[in-house]
Coordinates of C-alpha atoms in Angstrom, one line a residue:
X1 CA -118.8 -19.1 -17.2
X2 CA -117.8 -16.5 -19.5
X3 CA -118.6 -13.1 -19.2
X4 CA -121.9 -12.8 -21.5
X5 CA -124.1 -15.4 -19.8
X6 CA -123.2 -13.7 -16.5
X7 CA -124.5 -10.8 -17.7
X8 CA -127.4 -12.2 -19.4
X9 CA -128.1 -13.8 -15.8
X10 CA -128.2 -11.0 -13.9
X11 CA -130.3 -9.1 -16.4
X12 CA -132.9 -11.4 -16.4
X13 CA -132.6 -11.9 -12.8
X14 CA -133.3 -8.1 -11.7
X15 CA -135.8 -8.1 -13.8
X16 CA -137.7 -10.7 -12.5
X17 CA -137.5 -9.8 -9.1
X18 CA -138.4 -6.3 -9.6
X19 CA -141.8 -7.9 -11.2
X20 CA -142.2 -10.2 -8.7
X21 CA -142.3 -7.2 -6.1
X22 CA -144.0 -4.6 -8.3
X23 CA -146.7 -7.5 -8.6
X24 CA -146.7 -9.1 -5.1
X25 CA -145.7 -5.7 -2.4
X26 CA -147.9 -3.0 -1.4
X27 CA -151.2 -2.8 -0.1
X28 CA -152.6 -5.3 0.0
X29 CA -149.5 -7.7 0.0
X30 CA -150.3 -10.5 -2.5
X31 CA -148.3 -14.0 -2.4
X32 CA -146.3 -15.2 -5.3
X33 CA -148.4 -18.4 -5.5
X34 CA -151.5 -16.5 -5.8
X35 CA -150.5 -14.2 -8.8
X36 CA -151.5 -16.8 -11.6
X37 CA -155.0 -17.0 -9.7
X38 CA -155.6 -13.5 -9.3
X39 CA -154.4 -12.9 -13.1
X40 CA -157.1 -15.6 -14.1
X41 CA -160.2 -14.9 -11.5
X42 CA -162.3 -12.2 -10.3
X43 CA -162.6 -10.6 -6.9
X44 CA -159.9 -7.5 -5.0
X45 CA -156.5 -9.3 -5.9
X46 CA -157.6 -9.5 -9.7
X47 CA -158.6 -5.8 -9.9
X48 CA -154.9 -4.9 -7.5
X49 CA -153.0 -7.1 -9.6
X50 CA -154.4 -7.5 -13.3
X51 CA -155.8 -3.9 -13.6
X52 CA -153.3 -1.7 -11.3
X53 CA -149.6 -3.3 -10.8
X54 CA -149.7 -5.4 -14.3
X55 CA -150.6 -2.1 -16.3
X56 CA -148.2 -0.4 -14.3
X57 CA -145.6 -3.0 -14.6
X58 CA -146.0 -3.4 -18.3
X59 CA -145.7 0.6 -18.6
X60 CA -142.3 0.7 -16.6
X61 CA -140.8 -1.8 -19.2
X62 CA -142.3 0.0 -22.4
X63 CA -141.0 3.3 -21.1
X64 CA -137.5 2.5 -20.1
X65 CA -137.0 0.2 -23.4
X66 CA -138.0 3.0 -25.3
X67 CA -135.8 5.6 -23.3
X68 CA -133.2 3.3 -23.3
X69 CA -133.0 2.9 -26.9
X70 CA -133.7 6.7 -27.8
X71 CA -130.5 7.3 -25.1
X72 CA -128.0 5.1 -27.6
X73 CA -129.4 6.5 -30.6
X74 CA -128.4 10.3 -29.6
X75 CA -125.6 8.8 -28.0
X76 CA -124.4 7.0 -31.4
X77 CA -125.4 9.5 -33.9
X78 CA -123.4 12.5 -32.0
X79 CA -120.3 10.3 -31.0
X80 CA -120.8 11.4 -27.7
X81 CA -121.4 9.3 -24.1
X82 CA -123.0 12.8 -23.4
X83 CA -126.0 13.3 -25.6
X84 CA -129.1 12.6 -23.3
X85 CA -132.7 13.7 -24.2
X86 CA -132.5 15.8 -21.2
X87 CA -129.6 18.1 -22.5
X88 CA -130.9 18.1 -26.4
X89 CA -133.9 19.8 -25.4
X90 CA -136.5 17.1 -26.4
X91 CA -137.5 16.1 -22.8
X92 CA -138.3 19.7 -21.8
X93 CA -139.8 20.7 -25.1
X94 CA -142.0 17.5 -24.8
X95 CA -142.9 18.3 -21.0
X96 CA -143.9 21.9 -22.6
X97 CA -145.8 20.5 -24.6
X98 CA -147.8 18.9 -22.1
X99 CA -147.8 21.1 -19.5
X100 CA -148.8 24.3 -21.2
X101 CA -152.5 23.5 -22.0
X102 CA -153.1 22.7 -18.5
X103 CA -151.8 26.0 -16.9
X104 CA -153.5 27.5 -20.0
X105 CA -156.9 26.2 -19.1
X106 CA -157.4 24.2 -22.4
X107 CA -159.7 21.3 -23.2
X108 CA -157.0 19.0 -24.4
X109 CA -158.3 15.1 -24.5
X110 CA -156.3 12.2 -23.6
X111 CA -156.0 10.8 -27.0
X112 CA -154.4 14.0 -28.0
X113 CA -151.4 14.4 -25.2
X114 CA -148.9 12.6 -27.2
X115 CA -148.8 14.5 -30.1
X116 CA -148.2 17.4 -27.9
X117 CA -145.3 16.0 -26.1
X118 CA -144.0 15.2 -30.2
X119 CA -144.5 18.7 -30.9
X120 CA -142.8 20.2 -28.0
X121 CA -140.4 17.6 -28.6
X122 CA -139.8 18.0 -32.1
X123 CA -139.3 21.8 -31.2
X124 CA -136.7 21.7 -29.0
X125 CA -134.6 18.9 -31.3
X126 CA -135.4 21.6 -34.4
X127 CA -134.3 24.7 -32.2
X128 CA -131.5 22.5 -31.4
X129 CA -130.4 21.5 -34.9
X130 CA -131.2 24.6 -36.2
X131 CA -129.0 26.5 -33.7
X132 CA -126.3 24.4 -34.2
X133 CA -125.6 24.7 -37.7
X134 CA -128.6 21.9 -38.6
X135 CA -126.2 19.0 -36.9
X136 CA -123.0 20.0 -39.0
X137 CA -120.8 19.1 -35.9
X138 CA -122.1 16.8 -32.7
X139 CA -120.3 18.7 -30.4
X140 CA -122.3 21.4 -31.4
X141 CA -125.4 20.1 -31.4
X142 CA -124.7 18.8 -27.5
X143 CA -123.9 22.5 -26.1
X144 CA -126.5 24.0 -28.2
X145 CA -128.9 21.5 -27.0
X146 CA -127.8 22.0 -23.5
X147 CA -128.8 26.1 -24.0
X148 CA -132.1 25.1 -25.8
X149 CA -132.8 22.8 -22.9
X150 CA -132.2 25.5 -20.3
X151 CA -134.5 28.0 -22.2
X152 CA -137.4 25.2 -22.5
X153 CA -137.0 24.8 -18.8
X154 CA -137.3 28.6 -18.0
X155 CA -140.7 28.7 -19.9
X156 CA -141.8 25.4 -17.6
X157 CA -141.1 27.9 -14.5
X158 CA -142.9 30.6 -16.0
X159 CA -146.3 28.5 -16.6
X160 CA -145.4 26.9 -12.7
X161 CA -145.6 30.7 -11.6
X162 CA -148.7 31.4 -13.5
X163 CA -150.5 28.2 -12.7
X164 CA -152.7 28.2 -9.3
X165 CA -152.0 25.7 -6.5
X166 CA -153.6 22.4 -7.8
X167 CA -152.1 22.9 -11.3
X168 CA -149.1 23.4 -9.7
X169 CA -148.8 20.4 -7.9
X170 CA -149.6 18.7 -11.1
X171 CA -147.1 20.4 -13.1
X172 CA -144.5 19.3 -10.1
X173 CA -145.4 15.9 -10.0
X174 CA -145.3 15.5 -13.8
X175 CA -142.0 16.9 -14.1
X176 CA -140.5 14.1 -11.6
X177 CA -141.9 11.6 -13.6
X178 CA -144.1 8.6 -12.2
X179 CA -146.2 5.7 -12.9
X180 CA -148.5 6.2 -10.1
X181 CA -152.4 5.4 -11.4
X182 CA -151.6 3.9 -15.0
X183 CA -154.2 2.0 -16.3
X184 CA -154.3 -0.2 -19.4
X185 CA -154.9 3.0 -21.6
X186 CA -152.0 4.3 -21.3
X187 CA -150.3 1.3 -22.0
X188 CA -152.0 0.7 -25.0
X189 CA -151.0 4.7 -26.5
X190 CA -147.7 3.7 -26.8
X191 CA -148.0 0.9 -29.1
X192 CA -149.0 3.1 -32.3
X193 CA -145.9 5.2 -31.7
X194 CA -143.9 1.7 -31.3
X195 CA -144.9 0.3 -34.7
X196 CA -143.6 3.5 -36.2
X197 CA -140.4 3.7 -34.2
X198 CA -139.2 -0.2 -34.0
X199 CA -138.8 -0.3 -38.4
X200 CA -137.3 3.3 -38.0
X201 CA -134.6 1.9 -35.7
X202 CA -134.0 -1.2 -37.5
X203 CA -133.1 0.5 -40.3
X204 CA -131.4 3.5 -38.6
X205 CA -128.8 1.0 -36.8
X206 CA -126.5 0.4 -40.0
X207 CA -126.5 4.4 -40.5
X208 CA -125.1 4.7 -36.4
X209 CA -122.7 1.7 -37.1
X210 CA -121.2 4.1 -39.6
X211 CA -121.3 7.4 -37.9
X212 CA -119.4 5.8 -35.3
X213 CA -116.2 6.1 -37.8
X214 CA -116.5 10.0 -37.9
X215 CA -118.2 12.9 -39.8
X216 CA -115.3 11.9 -42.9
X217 CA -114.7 8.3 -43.1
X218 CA -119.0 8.4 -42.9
X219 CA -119.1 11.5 -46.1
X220 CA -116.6 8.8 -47.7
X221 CA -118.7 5.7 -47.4
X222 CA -121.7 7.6 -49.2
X223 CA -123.6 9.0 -45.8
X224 CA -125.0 12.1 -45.4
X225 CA -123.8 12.8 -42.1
X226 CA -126.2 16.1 -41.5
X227 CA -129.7 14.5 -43.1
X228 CA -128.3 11.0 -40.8
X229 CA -128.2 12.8 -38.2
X230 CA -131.5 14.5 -38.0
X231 CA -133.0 11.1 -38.7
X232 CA -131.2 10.0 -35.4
X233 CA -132.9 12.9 -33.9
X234 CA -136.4 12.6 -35.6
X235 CA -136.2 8.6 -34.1
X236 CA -135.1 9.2 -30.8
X237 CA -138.0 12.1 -30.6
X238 CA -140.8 9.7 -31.2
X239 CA -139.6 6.9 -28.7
X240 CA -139.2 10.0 -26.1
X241 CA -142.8 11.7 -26.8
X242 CA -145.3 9.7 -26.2
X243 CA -143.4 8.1 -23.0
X244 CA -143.4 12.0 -21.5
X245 CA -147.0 12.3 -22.3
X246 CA -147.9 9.4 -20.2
X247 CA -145.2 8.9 -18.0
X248 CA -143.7 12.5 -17.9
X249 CA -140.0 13.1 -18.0
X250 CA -138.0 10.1 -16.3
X251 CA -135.1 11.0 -16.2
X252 CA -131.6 10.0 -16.8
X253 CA -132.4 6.6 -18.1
X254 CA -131.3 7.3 -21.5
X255 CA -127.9 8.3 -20.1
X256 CA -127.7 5.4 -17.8
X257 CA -129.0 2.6 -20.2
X258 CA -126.5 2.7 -22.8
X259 CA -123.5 3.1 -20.9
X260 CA -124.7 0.2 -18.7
X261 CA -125.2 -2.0 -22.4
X262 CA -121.8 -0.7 -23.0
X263 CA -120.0 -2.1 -20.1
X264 CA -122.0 -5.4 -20.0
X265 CA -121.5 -6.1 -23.7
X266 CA -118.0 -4.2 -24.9
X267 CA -117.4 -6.6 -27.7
X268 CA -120.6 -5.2 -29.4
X269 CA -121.7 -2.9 -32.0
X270 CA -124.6 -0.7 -32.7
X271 CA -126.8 -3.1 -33.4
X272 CA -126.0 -5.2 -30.2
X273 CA -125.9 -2.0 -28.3
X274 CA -129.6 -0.8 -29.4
X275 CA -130.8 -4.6 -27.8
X276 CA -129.0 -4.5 -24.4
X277 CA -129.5 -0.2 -23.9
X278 CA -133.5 -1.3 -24.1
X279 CA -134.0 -4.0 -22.3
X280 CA -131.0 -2.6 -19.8
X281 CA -133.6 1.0 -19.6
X282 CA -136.5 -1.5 -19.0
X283 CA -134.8 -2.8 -16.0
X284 CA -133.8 0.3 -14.4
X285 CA -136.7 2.0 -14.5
X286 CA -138.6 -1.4 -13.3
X287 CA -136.2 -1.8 -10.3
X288 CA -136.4 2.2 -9.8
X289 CA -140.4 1.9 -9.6
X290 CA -140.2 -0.6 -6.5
X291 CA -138.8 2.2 -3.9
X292 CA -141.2 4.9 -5.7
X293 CA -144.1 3.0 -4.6
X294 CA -142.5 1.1 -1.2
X295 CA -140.0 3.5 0.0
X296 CA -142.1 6.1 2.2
X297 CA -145.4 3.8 1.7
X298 CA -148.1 4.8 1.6
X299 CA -147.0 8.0 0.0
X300 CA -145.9 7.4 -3.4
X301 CA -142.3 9.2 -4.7
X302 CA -142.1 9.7 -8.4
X303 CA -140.3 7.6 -10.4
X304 CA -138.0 9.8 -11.9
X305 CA -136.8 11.1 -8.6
X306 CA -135.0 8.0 -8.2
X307 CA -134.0 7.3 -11.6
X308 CA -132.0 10.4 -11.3
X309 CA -130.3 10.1 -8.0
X310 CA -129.1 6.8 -9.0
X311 CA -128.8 7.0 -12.9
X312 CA -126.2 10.1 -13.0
X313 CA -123.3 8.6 -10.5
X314 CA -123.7 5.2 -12.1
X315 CA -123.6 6.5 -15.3
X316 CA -120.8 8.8 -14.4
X317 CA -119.0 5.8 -12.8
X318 CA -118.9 3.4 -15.8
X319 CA -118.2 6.4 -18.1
X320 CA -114.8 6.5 -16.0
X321 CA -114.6 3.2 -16.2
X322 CA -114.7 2.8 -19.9
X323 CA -112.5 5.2 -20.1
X324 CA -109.7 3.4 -18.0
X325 CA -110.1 0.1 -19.6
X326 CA -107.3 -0.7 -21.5
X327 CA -108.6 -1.5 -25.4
X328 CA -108.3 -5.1 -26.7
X329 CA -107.4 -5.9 -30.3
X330 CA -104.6 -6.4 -32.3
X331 CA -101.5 -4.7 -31.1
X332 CA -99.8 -2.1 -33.5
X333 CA -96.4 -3.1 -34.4
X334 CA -93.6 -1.2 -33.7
X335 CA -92.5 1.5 -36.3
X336 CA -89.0 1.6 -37.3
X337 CA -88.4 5.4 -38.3
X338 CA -86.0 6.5 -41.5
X339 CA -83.6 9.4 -40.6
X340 CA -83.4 10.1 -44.4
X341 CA -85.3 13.2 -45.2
X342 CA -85.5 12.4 -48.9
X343 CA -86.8 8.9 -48.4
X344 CA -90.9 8.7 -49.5
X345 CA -91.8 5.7 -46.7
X346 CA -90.8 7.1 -43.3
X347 CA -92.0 4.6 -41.5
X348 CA -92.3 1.0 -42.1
X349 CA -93.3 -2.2 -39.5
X350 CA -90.5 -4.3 -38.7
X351 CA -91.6 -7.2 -41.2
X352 CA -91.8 -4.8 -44.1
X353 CA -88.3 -4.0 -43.5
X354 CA -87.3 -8.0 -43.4
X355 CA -89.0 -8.2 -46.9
X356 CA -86.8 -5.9 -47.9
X357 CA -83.7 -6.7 -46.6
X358 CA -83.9 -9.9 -48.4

């Protein structure tokens, strides 16, 4: 069996036993063969399973695909394994965004969280860009993103200190990053922001395959490497908002994801890469939402708690690994060098020189 089924295998294998748990553990514990009944019928297993740990299932897919995705998109468009929502500045401004009506005291309704998190998020990616030179070099956007990130955070602590006890609790909580006591309406807020995003990142994956080649060789082909990569930006903000306003700020997955597509698919492009990085972040966060709930039972621990504890040395770990992997292709012939100085070809492959010679 060659390497892609296996990896198609075990994909689809976590997956589907971290639903079987997510739908079967907890309390009460429902039986495999009684899932299809309690989907279809009426009674305390169809309200446990069909209107808590389905909704909540379903969410944990959405929101990893979409961090996933968002993760390889920032990752792509700056050329660098690096570039994470949480160090551009568009997690924390989006978790501003949400967090500062509620210390505030203001009446914000439900309908109306996610454009908040898209304006705190579009906020920090604009201070970002804007610091940075409006994305003239990815290595500056990164470290400037890294300082914008760390400025968002300080104003999170300041409304923490000026929020009472219950509000902070909230504020904690939502930070972390959980799924706990999603219902069906939050699943269905994410699909208007999913029928703008999925065209956006079709045709934003020939513009990555490109920027891939470098800031020149992409100026050369005919792209506009800054408005690209604000586009990149503008893309990977609405995958990112709307899953913080619901989910809060999971974290780590859009690191994790794409280095995992990466490794499991290394003969791939951008557009291959976008595929695997979302269904790969749907899986992580799935499998990382079974300990949140069972772990120290019946307490609940967020979700992102775990992503993070487990996304950055894995991630870490198969960034090293890439890294160490020899690179398969074509090998470069050997180059014969001239000695002349006055010669125009100094160098010249070995079958040139045969040509020649004849």
């Amino acid at each position: 069996m060659t390497r892609r089924p296996v990896a198609l295998v075990c994909l689809l294998t976590a997956a589907l036993a971290s639903a079987v748990c997510a739908l079967c553990l907890g309390t009460p514990y429902v039986a495999p063969t009684r899932i299809a009944r309690a989907l279809g019928g009426d009674g305390l297993e169809s309200v446990i399973v069909g209107q808590l740990r389905l909704p909540r299932l379903v969410l944990a897919v959405v929101a990893g695909a979409c961090l996933g995705a968002a993760g390889l998109v920032l990752q792509e468009a700056l050329r660098n394994p690096l570039a994470v929502p949480e160090m551009l500045g568009v997690s924390s401004g989006a978790a501003l965004g949400v967090a500062a009506p509620l210390v505030l005291a203001l009446s914000v309704p439900l309908a109306a969280q996610p454009f908040l998190a898209l304006g705190g998020a579009a906020l920090g990616g604009v201070l970002t860009l804007l610091a940075a030179g409006f994305g003239r070099g990815p290595s500056a956007v990164l470290l400037t993103g890294a300082a914008v990130a760390a400025a968002l955070q300080a104003g999170l602590l300041v409304l923490m200190v000026l929020a009472d006890q219950l509000d902070l609790q909230l504020i904690y909580r939502y930070l972390l990053g959980g799924l706990s006591a999603r219902t069906w309406d939050d699943v269905t807020g994410l699909w208007p922001w999913l029928v703008v995003a999925v065209p956006a990142l079709v045709l934003c994956v020939p513009v990555l395959g490109v920027l891939r080649l470098g800031d020149d060789d992409a100026r050369a082909l005919g792209v506009r490497v800054g408005r690209a990569r604000v586009a990149a930006l503008a893309i990977a903000v609405v995958l990112i908002a709307p899953v913080v306003a619901v989910c809060g700020p999971v974290a780590w997955v859009g690191f994790l994801a794409p280095h995992l597509a990466r490794r499991l698919r290394p003969d791939g492009g951008a557009a291959l890469w976008l595929v695997w990085s979302a269904a790969c972040g749907a899986v992580v966060v799935l499998c990382a939402d079974q300990p949140a709930r069972l772990a120290l039972a019946p307490v609940e621990t967020p979700v992102g708690a775990w992503t993070a504890l487990v996304g950055v040395p894995v991630g870490v770990a198969l960034l090293k690994l890439g890294r160490r992997r020899p690179r398969t292709g074509v090998r470069a012939q050997p180059v014969v060098r001239y000695e002349a100085e006055d010669d125009p070809v100094r160098d010249a492959p070995p079958a040139l020189l045969r040509k020649a010679e004849r």
